């Protein structure tokens, strides 16, 4: 039995840290991912697509997102099973119960809206653990599995559809999924595979327990997003194949800058990035630059900003010291009180207002440099 | 640059003038008039600005009128390494000629010459300094513009104690200022664009907060919905349970209702029979009461009649008693009357006997009184006859003793005459013979001695007579004795006595008589006891009258005893009579009481009889209506009925108790109310639930999450813009502030030498406490004299003029000779008074020692005090 395991589509998510030009592209990429999943399903002959939670970013979304999602889902050639997660629980405000969803839902799209066993195909059952509120007080997966008997070899194949952290990641979460209980259920033949949502990086918890992760990146902290899983499973064997479909990259780049050459290296590194308009870069810069070098760095970054979806300094991880190099201002014909001012600003580079002092020196450098005459 | 000589030809009114200047030194150029004096300045300007070919109106204005000649100017000056003579003629035969004397002689003409001069000037003369040091006519109150004068700046920089290079970085400062003004207004407030960004940031933060709150509000509704749903299912279960309970209890209630009705009927019946019994009992009681009343009335009537009879008897008895008593009492009254007559008689006897006894006593007393009176009269007669009383006796005794004393005295002190008869001759003394014994006792043996108290005559008859005359004293004493003797004799004669002894005896007799009189008086008075004799006699007469002529011959005591006996007898009888009177009064009172009682009881007996008749009447009437037996029968029947009904009620009550009817009813009521309330609760819950659902439906479609995301995105955009702007603004502000701070401090150091120069020169004019504040542009901002600071613009015209001049002179002094330019003053000091002018002259003289100063004037007197000045005339 082959199916596509995916989760955390987070439809409707807005990346407000992006510029207003990149933001709609980023949102669109999330919808486009659905079509990519449809293509993967078709290419691999999967029987169904199982989405384990957080299909929508929130229940409080403009319902237009539902229409756009359905439009993309119609391009998926196999049945799609959606599990409500912590972002889109089946509470009173649930998007799954909205008129737009109920009226517009394509026939091959199903919501796993009750806990327990759903027959999804001949010989295939999904043991669903949907969320009914944002903060359940028990292990929903264990609850769903309660009373499910082992199936005989060669008989029905059961896939557990769950959402949440696996215990051990966050022990204080009452809704945490007990890995032991889940592993034991699989070992005893009550289920053959478990797909979990909530973790956006593709993660293998155990041989038959996987987080497929988000199909499109959502945060700079994610280590391996942008994948879906093609899963072959029966009572005897299991094979999981990652298929990358993500088009966006979130990069965290660290660089130590100590001179013109390092700035050049950074420039080169940036230039070599593919698909820059779908790439967001957070830079952690350390080292010491002269005023001139810093001006050059600013020029490089400004230029990159026009190309990339985002170029941002990760302030918390950055510690770039800028200080006038020997003779840097001497060459600019600054004499007398201007020279004194430079000295004072330089001394302030150590103080509380270092940033302003640095910028002021940069400004002075620019003005003197441009208008030395 | 130094001007050495200016030659004007056909220039304005000057046909030809050649003026050479002190260099350095002060040259006063005196022009013919206002316009003429400025010709030198004008010539210097024109020769530089206009080529010889120029037809400019300025050139034309200096052409002499009515003469067809071209104005010509020739100047000789040295500047930098050069010394040259430059000559120009305009309008008529224009020509330009340059003769360079140093460093290398050369000669040029035409435009070539003009260009070369410009080149040399540009090379060696600072145009700003040149302009600054020229004080143009009519502008003497304005300060020179020194801000951009490079030679001065160089000089000041050179003088500043540290390395303050003269670079003003004006352009840099301008750019910084422009950058600053992109973000801030002149007063340091954010500019519109920057402020708008700050405002927008706040607005967008607010928007995010609001969107977040809206989203959280929905979460709240979701939670409420969840809670309500849970409670609703619980409520539903409870409603079901309450309904079941209520139904079951209602069924049991129905079964009990018949029994309850029976119970109520029995209760009602018992109530009725209770009333019947009470009615019958009341009738029987009323009858019994009537009977009892009649009996009681009869009894009362009999008692009253009996009492009346008794009272009547008692009354009669009392009347009888009084009559008997009154009869007995008459005897006693008679006896008293008899006794009273006898008592009166006895009293008469007693009085007569008493009077007889009294009269005897009084008579006896009268006799005593008369005897005493007799003795008194006798004694008093004796006294009256005897005048010799004790006083007179004393008087005689005194006279006599005094006489003796006088005689003794006369004898003792008197002269003595002793006569002694010696012979036989008779010696007579005072006619008495001496030997006659009788003559004198003192004759002793024929010798006699006499006191000589009187004239003594001793005579021997026929022999001698001796008359001895005593002294006057002795005579007087003799006479005195004689008088005393007469007095004694007279006294004795008056009293009829012979001598003192008789007098004494007679005095004793008188005393005795007096004593007897006194004793008789005392006795009489005692017996009278204060009464007069007449009163005693009157009393005797009165008593004798009472006693009568023949008093009974009984003793007083006997008479009295008889009277006492009689009185006693009377008393006794009278007492008896008094006692019987009391008794009678008592009897009369008893009679009255009895009579009263008789009347009262009579009335009562009448009333009681009437009451009895009425009661008997009523009873008879009642009985006629219903007989006694009838009433008793009715009561018995009713009582029997009541017993039956009570038993029936008890039976139903027991039955109800057996079914626990009370608690069942309470339970059923409670169950019904509970069910009703729970249904209400459920309805309310449903309403809330549906409200929540509706709210969620509406809000859910709003896309609150999208709104929050939108708000966050917009905030992010603004934040980026703002942060970038803010950091640039901070940088610009910091840079500007830092630059200005350092510039200002540099400026202050930099202007210091200029200020010192100005103050040094100015103190000559304004006094030693003169100071100035110098601006960054080297202008004089304010002047302080005697602690009073006045801004330049507020100073008087004279002070302005003086300060402006001093500024120029200071500049000239500071700038080195090579870089310098002449100070040219055109029509100066018009505003300055003579005193200040004299002081300024000293200043100008001082500066003139190192700098070139040219003064153009038409009033040379103004500058006549400048010591070293050379005066030249134009034209």
Short mmCIF file of C-alpha atoms in Angstrom, two decimals, chain B residues 46-358:
data_model
loop_
_atom_site.label_atom_id
_atom_site.label_comp_id
_atom_site.label_asym_id
_atom_site.label_seq_id
_atom_site.Cartn_x
_atom_site.Cartn_y
_atom_site.Cartn_z
CA UNK B 46 37.15 100.89 -12.24
CA UNK B 47 40.71 100.14 -13.21
CA UNK B 48 40.23 96.57 -12.11
CA UNK B 49 36.70 95.90 -13.25
CA UNK B 50 36.51 97.50 -16.68
CA UNK B 51 38.67 97.02 -19.71
CA UNK B 52 39.78 100.14 -21.49
CA UNK B 53 37.31 99.37 -24.24
CA UNK B 54 34.36 99.44 -21.87
CA UNK B 55 31.52 101.83 -22.47
CA UNK B 56 29.90 101.08 -19.15
CA UNK B 57 27.82 103.74 -17.51
CA UNK B 58 30.17 103.69 -14.50
CA UNK B 59 32.99 104.70 -16.83
CA UNK B 60 30.91 107.34 -18.46
CA UNK B 61 29.94 108.79 -15.14
CA UNK B 62 33.56 109.67 -14.34
CA UNK B 63 34.20 111.38 -17.70
CA UNK B 64 34.60 115.10 -17.16
CA UNK B 65 31.61 117.02 -18.41
CA UNK B 66 31.84 119.35 -21.36
CA UNK B 67 35.27 118.08 -22.23
CA UNK B 68 36.06 115.64 -24.94
CA UNK B 69 38.65 113.71 -23.03
CA UNK B 70 38.87 110.12 -21.76
CA UNK B 71 39.39 109.48 -18.04
CA UNK B 72 42.72 107.94 -17.23
CA UNK B 73 43.90 106.13 -14.10
CA UNK B 74 47.36 105.01 -13.27
CA UNK B 75 48.18 103.05 -10.12
CA UNK B 76 51.44 101.88 -8.73
CA UNK B 77 51.32 99.08 -6.23
CA UNK B 78 53.22 96.19 -4.86
CA UNK B 79 51.64 92.83 -4.20
CA UNK B 80 53.28 89.57 -3.44
CA UNK B 81 56.63 89.54 -5.21
CA UNK B 82 55.38 92.05 -7.76
CA UNK B 83 55.66 95.79 -8.04
CA UNK B 84 53.85 97.26 -10.99
CA UNK B 85 52.36 100.32 -12.57
CA UNK B 86 49.00 99.84 -14.23
CA UNK B 87 47.51 102.53 -16.43
CA UNK B 88 44.16 102.64 -18.19
CA UNK B 89 42.35 105.21 -20.31
CA UNK B 90 38.75 104.78 -21.35
CA UNK B 91 36.44 106.24 -23.96
CA UNK B 92 38.95 108.47 -25.79
CA UNK B 93 41.97 106.80 -27.16
CA UNK B 94 41.52 103.91 -24.77
CA UNK B 95 44.64 102.15 -23.75
CA UNK B 96 45.85 99.66 -21.17
CA UNK B 97 49.42 99.52 -20.09
CA UNK B 98 51.19 97.36 -17.52
CA UNK B 99 54.67 97.96 -16.40
CA UNK B 100 56.04 95.29 -14.10
CA UNK B 101 58.96 96.57 -12.11
CA UNK B 102 59.66 93.57 -9.91
CA UNK B 103 60.61 90.81 -9.68
CA UNK B 104 61.32 90.79 -13.36
CA UNK B 105 60.64 93.95 -15.33
CA UNK B 106 58.17 93.51 -18.13
CA UNK B 107 55.80 95.64 -20.10
CA UNK B 108 52.44 94.64 -21.49
CA UNK B 109 49.60 96.45 -23.19
CA UNK B 110 45.99 95.95 -24.13
CA UNK B 111 43.98 92.93 -23.03
CA UNK B 112 47.17 91.10 -22.41
CA UNK B 113 48.03 93.64 -19.79
CA UNK B 114 44.54 93.46 -18.30
CA UNK B 115 44.62 89.67 -18.09
CA UNK B 116 48.07 89.66 -16.59
CA UNK B 117 46.99 92.08 -13.89
CA UNK B 118 43.96 89.95 -13.10
CA UNK B 119 46.19 86.94 -12.93
CA UNK B 120 48.58 88.66 -10.58
CA UNK B 121 45.74 89.92 -8.42
CA UNK B 122 44.10 86.50 -8.24
CA UNK B 123 47.41 85.03 -7.34
CA UNK B 124 48.33 87.47 -4.63
CA UNK B 125 45.31 89.32 -3.40
CA UNK B 126 42.45 87.84 -1.47
CA UNK B 127 39.39 89.42 -2.99
CA UNK B 128 37.39 88.97 0.18
CA UNK B 129 40.02 90.74 2.22
CA UNK B 130 40.22 93.55 -0.28
CA UNK B 131 36.47 94.05 -0.05
CA UNK B 132 36.45 93.67 3.69
CA UNK B 133 39.00 96.36 4.29
CA UNK B 134 37.29 98.89 2.08
CA UNK B 135 34.80 100.92 3.89
CA UNK B 136 32.59 102.28 1.19
CA UNK B 137 30.96 105.68 1.46
CA UNK B 138 27.66 105.51 3.32
CA UNK B 139 28.34 102.11 4.82
CA UNK B 140 30.51 103.11 7.70
CA UNK B 141 28.08 101.54 10.20
CA UNK B 142 28.41 98.08 8.68
CA UNK B 143 30.95 95.58 9.83
CA UNK B 144 33.28 94.02 7.36
CA UNK B 145 32.33 90.53 6.22
CA UNK B 146 35.26 88.51 7.51
CA UNK B 147 33.92 84.97 7.55
CA UNK B 148 35.55 83.91 4.32
CA UNK B 149 38.64 86.04 4.41
CA UNK B 150 41.35 83.45 3.98
CA UNK B 151 44.39 85.53 4.95
CA UNK B 152 42.67 86.44 8.18
CA UNK B 153 41.75 82.83 8.84
CA UNK B 154 45.30 81.77 8.12
CA UNK B 155 46.59 84.42 10.44
CA UNK B 156 44.17 83.40 13.18
CA UNK B 157 44.97 79.74 12.71
CA UNK B 158 48.61 80.55 12.97
CA UNK B 159 47.97 82.46 16.16
CA UNK B 160 45.67 79.84 17.75
CA UNK B 161 47.57 77.95 20.38
CA UNK B 162 46.95 74.54 18.87
CA UNK B 163 46.70 73.15 15.45
CA UNK B 164 43.42 74.62 14.35
CA UNK B 165 43.67 74.49 10.69
CA UNK B 166 41.63 77.17 9.06
CA UNK B 167 39.55 74.77 7.05
CA UNK B 168 35.98 75.67 7.83
CA UNK B 169 34.52 72.56 6.22
CA UNK B 170 31.57 74.65 5.25
CA UNK B 171 30.53 72.24 2.55
CA UNK B 172 30.78 69.28 4.84
CA UNK B 173 28.81 71.07 7.50
CA UNK B 174 26.22 72.02 4.91
CA UNK B 175 25.84 68.43 3.82
CA UNK B 176 25.56 67.25 7.41
CA UNK B 177 23.00 69.95 8.08
CA UNK B 178 21.04 68.91 5.00
CA UNK B 179 21.13 65.30 6.16
CA UNK B 180 20.02 66.36 9.62
CA UNK B 181 17.22 68.44 8.19
CA UNK B 182 15.94 65.38 6.31
CA UNK B 183 14.90 64.00 9.68
CA UNK B 184 14.66 66.97 11.99
CA UNK B 185 13.42 70.52 11.87
CA UNK B 186 15.69 73.38 12.82
CA UNK B 187 14.46 73.07 16.41
CA UNK B 188 15.31 69.37 16.54
CA UNK B 189 11.80 67.97 16.18
CA UNK B 190 11.25 65.12 13.75
CA UNK B 191 10.40 66.34 10.27
CA UNK B 192 7.01 65.62 8.82
CA UNK B 193 8.17 62.49 7.03
CA UNK B 194 10.07 61.12 10.01
CA UNK B 195 7.35 62.07 12.44
CA UNK B 196 4.81 60.45 10.16
CA UNK B 197 6.81 57.24 10.27
CA UNK B 198 7.00 57.35 14.05
CA UNK B 199 3.29 57.98 14.19
CA UNK B 200 2.63 55.23 11.68
CA UNK B 201 4.69 52.82 13.75
CA UNK B 202 2.62 53.58 16.81
CA UNK B 203 -0.58 53.26 14.82
CA UNK B 204 0.45 49.96 13.39
CA UNK B 205 1.52 48.63 16.76
CA UNK B 206 -1.88 49.66 17.98
CA UNK B 207 -3.47 47.93 14.98
CA UNK B 208 -1.56 44.74 15.75
CA UNK B 209 -2.64 44.92 19.36
CA UNK B 210 -6.22 45.41 18.33
CA UNK B 211 -6.14 42.60 15.78
CA UNK B 212 -4.51 40.33 18.38
CA UNK B 213 -7.20 41.27 20.88
CA UNK B 214 -9.93 40.55 18.34
CA UNK B 215 -8.41 37.15 17.66
CA UNK B 216 -8.13 36.40 21.34
CA UNK B 217 -11.73 37.47 21.76
CA UNK B 218 -12.73 34.83 19.24
CA UNK B 219 -10.66 32.29 21.11
CA UNK B 220 -12.63 33.32 24.15
CA UNK B 221 -15.88 32.71 22.35
CA UNK B 222 -14.63 29.33 21.20
CA UNK B 223 -13.81 28.42 24.74
CA UNK B 224 -17.17 29.63 25.90
CA UNK B 225 -18.84 27.57 23.22
CA UNK B 226 -16.96 24.51 24.32
CA UNK B 227 -17.87 25.07 27.91
CA UNK B 228 -21.48 25.71 27.10
CA UNK B 229 -21.67 22.57 25.00
CA UNK B 230 -20.30 20.50 27.82
CA UNK B 231 -22.68 22.05 30.32
CA UNK B 232 -25.56 21.61 27.97
CA UNK B 233 -25.11 17.87 27.72
CA UNK B 234 -24.92 17.67 31.50
CA UNK B 235 -28.05 19.76 31.80
CA UNK B 236 -29.91 17.61 29.34
CA UNK B 237 -29.24 14.53 31.38
CA UNK B 238 -30.48 16.28 34.46
CA UNK B 239 -33.64 17.46 32.77
CA UNK B 240 -34.38 13.90 31.71
CA UNK B 241 -33.89 12.60 35.18
CA UNK B 242 -36.01 15.35 36.74
CA UNK B 243 -38.84 14.66 34.32
CA UNK B 244 -38.86 10.94 35.05
CA UNK B 245 -38.96 11.63 38.78
CA UNK B 246 -41.79 14.10 38.42
CA UNK B 247 -43.90 11.72 36.32
CA UNK B 248 -43.54 8.84 38.71
CA UNK B 249 -44.43 10.99 41.68
CA UNK B 250 -47.44 12.43 39.87
CA UNK B 251 -48.81 8.91 39.28
CA UNK B 252 -48.58 8.08 42.94
CA UNK B 253 -50.25 11.35 43.77
CA UNK B 254 -53.29 10.51 41.62
CA UNK B 255 -53.86 7.25 43.49
CA UNK B 256 -54.08 9.13 46.73
CA UNK B 257 -56.54 11.77 45.68
CA UNK B 258 -59.80 9.75 46.43
CA UNK B 259 -58.69 8.95 49.88
CA UNK B 260 -57.82 12.56 50.37
CA UNK B 261 -61.29 13.66 49.29
CA UNK B 262 -62.91 11.25 51.76
CA UNK B 263 -60.73 12.59 54.48
CA UNK B 264 -61.78 16.08 53.70
CA UNK B 265 -65.54 15.11 53.75
CA UNK B 266 -65.14 13.39 57.13
CA UNK B 267 -63.36 16.44 58.44
CA UNK B 268 -66.28 18.59 57.28
CA UNK B 269 -68.88 16.29 58.87
CA UNK B 270 -67.13 16.25 62.16
CA UNK B 271 -67.03 19.99 62.07
CA UNK B 272 -70.81 20.15 61.60
CA UNK B 273 -71.62 17.75 64.41
CA UNK B 274 -69.29 19.74 66.66
CA UNK B 275 -71.41 22.77 65.94
CA UNK B 276 -74.72 20.88 66.65
CA UNK B 277 -73.45 19.66 70.00
CA UNK B 278 -72.34 23.10 70.93
CA UNK B 279 -75.74 24.59 70.07
CA UNK B 280 -77.76 21.99 72.13
CA UNK B 281 -75.39 22.37 75.04
CA UNK B 282 -75.81 26.12 74.94
CA UNK B 283 -79.67 25.79 75.12
CA UNK B 284 -79.51 23.42 78.12
CA UNK B 285 -77.05 25.70 79.88
CA UNK B 286 -79.34 28.70 79.35
CA UNK B 287 -82.34 26.90 80.86
CA UNK B 288 -80.41 25.73 83.89
CA UNK B 289 -79.27 29.23 84.44
CA UNK B 290 -82.87 30.54 84.38
CA UNK B 291 -84.01 28.01 86.98
CA UNK B 292 -81.11 28.78 89.20
CA UNK B 293 -81.79 32.48 88.90
CA UNK B 294 -85.49 32.07 90.00
CA UNK B 295 -84.46 30.03 93.02
CA UNK B 296 -81.84 32.52 93.99
CA UNK B 297 -84.32 35.38 93.69
CA UNK B 298 -86.82 33.61 96.01
CA UNK B 299 -84.19 33.06 98.58
CA UNK B 300 -83.08 36.66 98.45
CA UNK B 301 -86.64 37.87 98.83
CA UNK B 302 -87.25 35.76 101.97
CA UNK B 303 -84.00 36.93 103.55
CA UNK B 304 -84.92 40.55 102.94
CA UNK B 305 -88.34 40.21 104.50
CA UNK B 306 -86.86 38.56 107.54
CA UNK B 307 -84.32 41.33 107.96
CA UNK B 308 -87.03 43.96 107.76
CA UNK B 309 -89.04 42.25 110.53
CA UNK B 310 -85.98 42.04 112.72
CA UNK B 311 -85.22 45.71 112.30
CA UNK B 312 -88.77 46.71 113.14
CA UNK B 313 -88.60 44.73 116.40
CA UNK B 314 -85.29 46.27 117.34
CA UNK B 315 -86.70 49.76 116.77
CA UNK B 316 -89.66 49.24 119.03
CA UNK B 317 -87.40 47.90 121.69
CA UNK B 318 -85.20 51.02 121.58
CA UNK B 319 -88.19 53.35 121.92
CA UNK B 320 -89.27 51.48 125.02
CA UNK B 321 -85.80 51.66 126.54
CA UNK B 322 -85.59 55.41 126.18
CA UNK B 323 -88.92 56.02 127.82
CA UNK B 324 -87.95 53.92 130.87
CA UNK B 325 -84.63 55.74 131.24
CA UNK B 326 -86.14 59.18 131.12
CA UNK B 327 -88.52 58.34 133.97
CA UNK B 328 -85.65 57.20 136.21
CA UNK B 329 -83.60 60.29 135.71
CA UNK B 330 -86.15 62.87 137.15
CA UNK B 331 -85.30 61.98 140.91
CA UNK B 332 -81.67 62.86 140.63
CA UNK B 333 -82.45 66.33 139.27
CA UNK B 334 -84.53 67.24 142.26
CA UNK B 335 -81.87 66.20 144.80
CA UNK B 336 -79.31 68.40 143.10
CA UNK B 337 -81.46 71.49 143.37
CA UNK B 338 -81.89 70.99 147.19
CA UNK B 339 -78.21 70.50 147.72
CA UNK B 340 -77.34 73.62 145.84
CA UNK B 341 -79.50 75.76 148.21
CA UNK B 342 -77.72 74.40 151.25
CA UNK B 343 -74.31 74.93 149.78
CA UNK B 344 -75.12 78.60 149.25
CA UNK B 345 -76.16 79.01 152.85
CA UNK B 346 -73.02 77.37 154.13
CA UNK B 347 -70.91 79.61 152.04
CA UNK B 348 -72.54 82.70 153.64
CA UNK B 349 -71.66 81.50 157.08
CA UNK B 350 -68.08 80.86 156.18
CA UNK B 351 -67.72 84.39 154.72
CA UNK B 352 -69.17 86.07 157.88
CA UNK B 353 -66.93 84.14 160.23
CA UNK B 354 -63.97 84.93 158.12
CA UNK B 355 -64.71 88.64 158.15
CA UNK B 356 -65.13 88.68 161.95
CA UNK B 357 -61.70 87.10 162.37
CA UNK B 358 -60.12 89.53 159.96
#
